[in-house]
Amino acid sequence: MIPLMRELKLNAEWKVFTAPDSFFEISKKMHNALQGNMEIHFSDEEISAYLSQAKSTYKQIQPQGDFIIIHDPQPCPVIKFEEKRKGRWLWRCHIDTMNPNPQAWSLISEYLPLYDALVFTKKEYVQKGINNLIFPITPSIDPFSDKNRDLGDDHAKEIIEKFVPLDKPLITQVSRFDPWKDPLGVIDVYRIVKETIPIRLVLIGSLAHDDPEGEEWLEKVRNYATGDPDIYIFTNLDGVADLEVNAFQRMSDIILQKSIKEGFGMTVTEALWKKTPVIGGNVGGIKLQIEDGKNGYLVNSVEEAAEKALFLLKNPNLSRKMGNMGHEKVKNEFLLIKHVENYLDLFLSLSK
């Protein structure tokens, strides 16, 4: 989005802060708590570290401009360290906060009134008692990036066959190795479908420095797969990067996104753009993208996901029709140009 804004002669910058590994343990807990994990509790020491990092972040990024957008809970308190505020400050939340852990919500909610406006993916994510200006804005994809640009079927097949044979139908899920993405449930779906139709399952996830749970959940997924030769599990460390993800999303018969919670679900957008039907969890931002029965299916259980997968595999013409409709949905609503337009409208509104 930054390059496109610059093309429009906006002096846009993207700033990133650094933090010790211990902070990312806290920020992952914060993410999970805000998404609804009620068992999480933050100690006084963790709260102190959280606020201390916010002060460090403020010093690192030195925020200034007509519009300052702070993303997600990790740096949310930085606004308290700005003594002489200039410009308009916005907090952008990418998480499904429909039912947050009360302690986690209280840790950020005291800073939200300091912001001029809040941006959520869905209005339903806004908690009661928030009186700020609220702007619902969805994320977007860049159709010209390596992950989303057109590859052509032959090139895509050539890429995939370096990793997986294409002699059976392919079901793929691309997401972090994370309990909210329900990768074990995805394997259960595959096992039910395989009883009727020979298929292969691919699970692709990126291991990120700020996601300390990733390695742990990757190991859980590998153990749950129990050496099934038709289950393939890849990470970015296996050479599966943006171009490879593009190929898998493009050539898979079905993309699963069986999330239990999902702020938006960019992998759903990416797959729909590539005309691949998606079966997604009936939650959060996935419901903004999938029109049930039209460009994919929304499901509430393993059994329902397996039923829809079998139906699509047995009805390839309908599957192609759904894929085409998914592409149009993304073209009209979730491309980068629309995202920038929404922010320009927001800036204009705050300037009046």
PDB file of N, CA and C in Angstrom, residues 30-64:
ATOM      1  N   MET A  30      -0.992 -11.775  24.099  1.00  0.00           N
ATOM      2  CA  MET A  30      -1.970 -10.698  23.910  1.00  0.00           C
ATOM      3  C   MET A  30      -2.875 -11.004  22.718  1.00  0.00           C
ATOM      4  N   HIS A  31      -2.280 -11.437  21.630  1.00  0.00           N
ATOM      5  CA  HIS A  31      -3.054 -11.791  20.428  1.00  0.00           C
ATOM      6  C   HIS A  31      -4.087 -12.871  20.752  1.00  0.00           C
ATOM      7  N   ASN A  32      -3.633 -13.944  21.401  1.00  0.00           N
ATOM      8  CA  ASN A  32      -4.529 -15.053  21.718  1.00  0.00           C
ATOM      9  C   ASN A  32      -5.614 -14.635  22.700  1.00  0.00           C
ATOM     10  N   ALA A  33      -5.250 -13.786  23.660  1.00  0.00           N
ATOM     11  CA  ALA A  33      -6.221 -13.335  24.658  1.00  0.00           C
ATOM     12  C   ALA A  33      -7.281 -12.438  24.024  1.00  0.00           C
ATOM     13  N   LEU A  34      -6.864 -11.550  23.165  1.00  0.00           N
ATOM     14  CA  LEU A  34      -7.825 -10.653  22.520  1.00  0.00           C
ATOM     15  C   LEU A  34      -8.765 -11.425  21.597  1.00  0.00           C
ATOM     16  N   GLN A  35      -8.298 -12.552  21.066  1.00  0.00           N
ATOM     17  CA  GLN A  35      -9.151 -13.373  20.205  1.00  0.00           C
ATOM     18  C   GLN A  35     -10.067 -14.299  21.002  1.00  0.00           C
ATOM     19  N   GLY A  36      -9.916 -14.284  22.345  1.00  0.00           N
ATOM     20  CA  GLY A  36     -10.907 -15.017  23.121  1.00  0.00           C
ATOM     21  C   GLY A  36     -10.401 -16.087  24.057  1.00  0.00           C
ATOM     22  N   ASN A  37      -9.085 -16.234  24.207  1.00  0.00           N
ATOM     23  CA  ASN A  37      -8.566 -17.218  25.157  1.00  0.00           C
ATOM     24  C   ASN A  37      -8.711 -16.663  26.572  1.00  0.00           C
ATOM     25  N   MET A  38      -9.686 -17.168  27.297  1.00  0.00           N
ATOM     26  CA  MET A  38     -10.007 -16.649  28.627  1.00  0.00           C
ATOM     27  C   MET A  38      -9.101 -17.200  29.719  1.00  0.00           C
ATOM     28  N   GLU A  39      -8.272 -18.174  29.403  1.00  0.00           N
ATOM     29  CA  GLU A  39      -7.396 -18.772  30.410  1.00  0.00           C
ATOM     30  C   GLU A  39      -6.099 -17.987  30.591  1.00  0.00           C
ATOM     31  N   ILE A  40      -5.836 -17.053  29.697  1.00  0.00           N
ATOM     32  CA  ILE A  40      -4.588 -16.299  29.762  1.00  0.00           C
ATOM     33  C   ILE A  40      -4.680 -15.224  30.833  1.00  0.00           C
ATOM     34  N   HIS A  41      -3.586 -15.074  31.592  1.00  0.00           N
ATOM     35  CA  HIS A  41      -3.476 -14.003  32.593  1.00  0.00           C
ATOM     36  C   HIS A  41      -2.104 -13.352  32.452  1.00  0.00           C
ATOM     37  N   PHE A  42      -2.076 -12.034  32.558  1.00  0.00           N
ATOM     38  CA  PHE A  42      -0.827 -11.285  32.460  1.00  0.00           C
ATOM     39  C   PHE A  42      -0.361 -10.886  33.856  1.00  0.00           C
ATOM     40  N   SER A  43       0.888 -11.215  34.157  1.00  0.00           N
ATOM     41  CA  SER A  43       1.457 -10.849  35.450  1.00  0.00           C
ATOM     42  C   SER A  43       1.825  -9.371  35.450  1.00  0.00           C
ATOM     43  N   ASP A  44       2.067  -8.834  36.638  1.00  0.00           N
ATOM     44  CA  ASP A  44       2.508  -7.439  36.744  1.00  0.00           C
ATOM     45  C   ASP A  44       3.804  -7.223  35.971  1.00  0.00           C
ATOM     46  N   GLU A  45       4.663  -8.233  36.008  1.00  0.00           N
ATOM     47  CA  GLU A  45       5.937  -8.136  35.289  1.00  0.00           C
ATOM     48  C   GLU A  45       5.713  -8.056  33.779  1.00  0.00           C
ATOM     49  N   GLU A  46       4.783  -8.849  33.260  1.00  0.00           N
ATOM     50  CA  GLU A  46       4.494  -8.829  31.830  1.00  0.00           C
ATOM     51  C   GLU A  46       3.857  -7.505  31.412  1.00  0.00           C
ATOM     52  N   ILE A  47       2.974  -6.994  32.238  1.00  0.00           N
ATOM     53  CA  ILE A  47       2.344  -5.707  31.927  1.00  0.00           C
ATOM     54  C   ILE A  47       3.386  -4.599  31.908  1.00  0.00           C
ATOM     55  N   SER A  48       4.305  -4.635  32.854  1.00  0.00           N
ATOM     56  CA  SER A  48       5.379  -3.633  32.900  1.00  0.00           C
ATOM     57  C   SER A  48       6.254  -3.718  31.655  1.00  0.00           C
ATOM     58  N   ALA A  49       6.565  -4.956  31.235  1.00  0.00           N
ATOM     59  CA  ALA A  49       7.392  -5.148  30.036  1.00  0.00           C
ATOM     60  C   ALA A  49       6.663  -4.650  28.794  1.00  0.00           C
ATOM     61  N   TYR A  50       5.362  -4.884  28.746  1.00  0.00           N
ATOM     62  CA  TYR A  50       4.533  -4.433  27.615  1.00  0.00           C
ATOM     63  C   TYR A  50       4.583  -2.913  27.484  1.00  0.00           C
ATOM     64  N   LEU A  51       4.408  -2.218  28.586  1.00  0.00           N
ATOM     65  CA  LEU A  51       4.408  -0.750  28.566  1.00  0.00           C
ATOM     66  C   LEU A  51       5.819  -0.201  28.327  1.00  0.00           C
ATOM     67  N   SER A  52       6.808  -0.886  28.876  1.00  0.00           N
ATOM     68  CA  SER A  52       8.194  -0.466  28.659  1.00  0.00           C
ATOM     69  C   SER A  52       8.563  -0.563  27.178  1.00  0.00           C
ATOM     70  N   GLN A  53       8.105  -1.632  26.515  1.00  0.00           N
ATOM     71  CA  GLN A  53       8.387  -1.775  25.089  1.00  0.00           C
ATOM     72  C   GLN A  53       7.666  -0.703  24.285  1.00  0.00           C
ATOM     73  N   ALA A  54       6.469  -0.310  24.705  1.00  0.00           N
ATOM     74  CA  ALA A  54       5.750   0.763  24.011  1.00  0.00           C
ATOM     75  C   ALA A  54       6.555   2.056  24.042  1.00  0.00           C
ATOM     76  N   LYS A  55       7.182   2.326  25.177  1.00  0.00           N
ATOM     77  CA  LYS A  55       8.015   3.532  25.289  1.00  0.00           C
ATOM     78  C   LYS A  55       9.223   3.419  24.369  1.00  0.00           C
ATOM     79  N   SER A  56       9.836   2.236  24.338  1.00  0.00           N
ATOM     80  CA  SER A  56      10.974   2.015  23.446  1.00  0.00           C
ATOM     81  C   SER A  56      10.559   2.141  21.987  1.00  0.00           C
ATOM     82  N   THR A  57       9.389   1.605  21.663  1.00  0.00           N
ATOM     83  CA  THR A  57       8.878   1.691  20.298  1.00  0.00           C
ATOM     84  C   THR A  57       8.679   3.141  19.886  1.00  0.00           C
ATOM     85  N   TYR A  58       8.121   3.931  20.788  1.00  0.00           N
ATOM     86  CA  TYR A  58       7.914   5.352  20.495  1.00  0.00           C
ATOM     87  C   TYR A  58       9.243   6.028  20.158  1.00  0.00           C
ATOM     88  N   LYS A  59      10.261   5.741  20.942  1.00  0.00           N
ATOM     89  CA  LYS A  59      11.572   6.359  20.704  1.00  0.00           C
ATOM     90  C   LYS A  59      12.177   5.892  19.386  1.00  0.00           C
ATOM     91  N   GLN A  60      11.924   4.622  19.038  1.00  0.00           N
ATOM     92  CA  GLN A  60      12.484   4.080  17.795  1.00  0.00           C
ATOM     93  C   GLN A  60      11.840   4.708  16.559  1.00  0.00           C
ATOM     94  N   ILE A  61      10.507   4.793  16.560  1.00  0.00           N
ATOM     95  CA  ILE A  61       9.828   5.201  15.320  1.00  0.00           C
ATOM     96  C   ILE A  61       9.623   6.707  15.221  1.00  0.00           C
ATOM     97  N   GLN A  62       9.683   7.420  16.360  1.00  0.00           N
ATOM     98  CA  GLN A  62       9.507   8.878  16.348  1.00  0.00           C
ATOM     99  C   GLN A  62       8.325   9.266  15.449  1.00  0.00           C
ATOM    100  N   PRO A  63       7.115   8.864  15.816  1.00  0.00           N
ATOM    101  CA  PRO A  63       5.965   9.078  14.917  1.00  0.00           C
ATOM    102  C   PRO A  63       5.683  10.547  14.650  1.00  0.00           C
ATOM    103  N   GLN A  64       5.505  10.871  13.387  1.00  0.00           N
ATOM    104  CA  GLN A  64       5.133  12.224  12.996  1.00  0.00           C
ATOM    105  C   GLN A  64       4.459  12.174  11.636  1.00  0.00           C
TER     106      GLN A  64
END
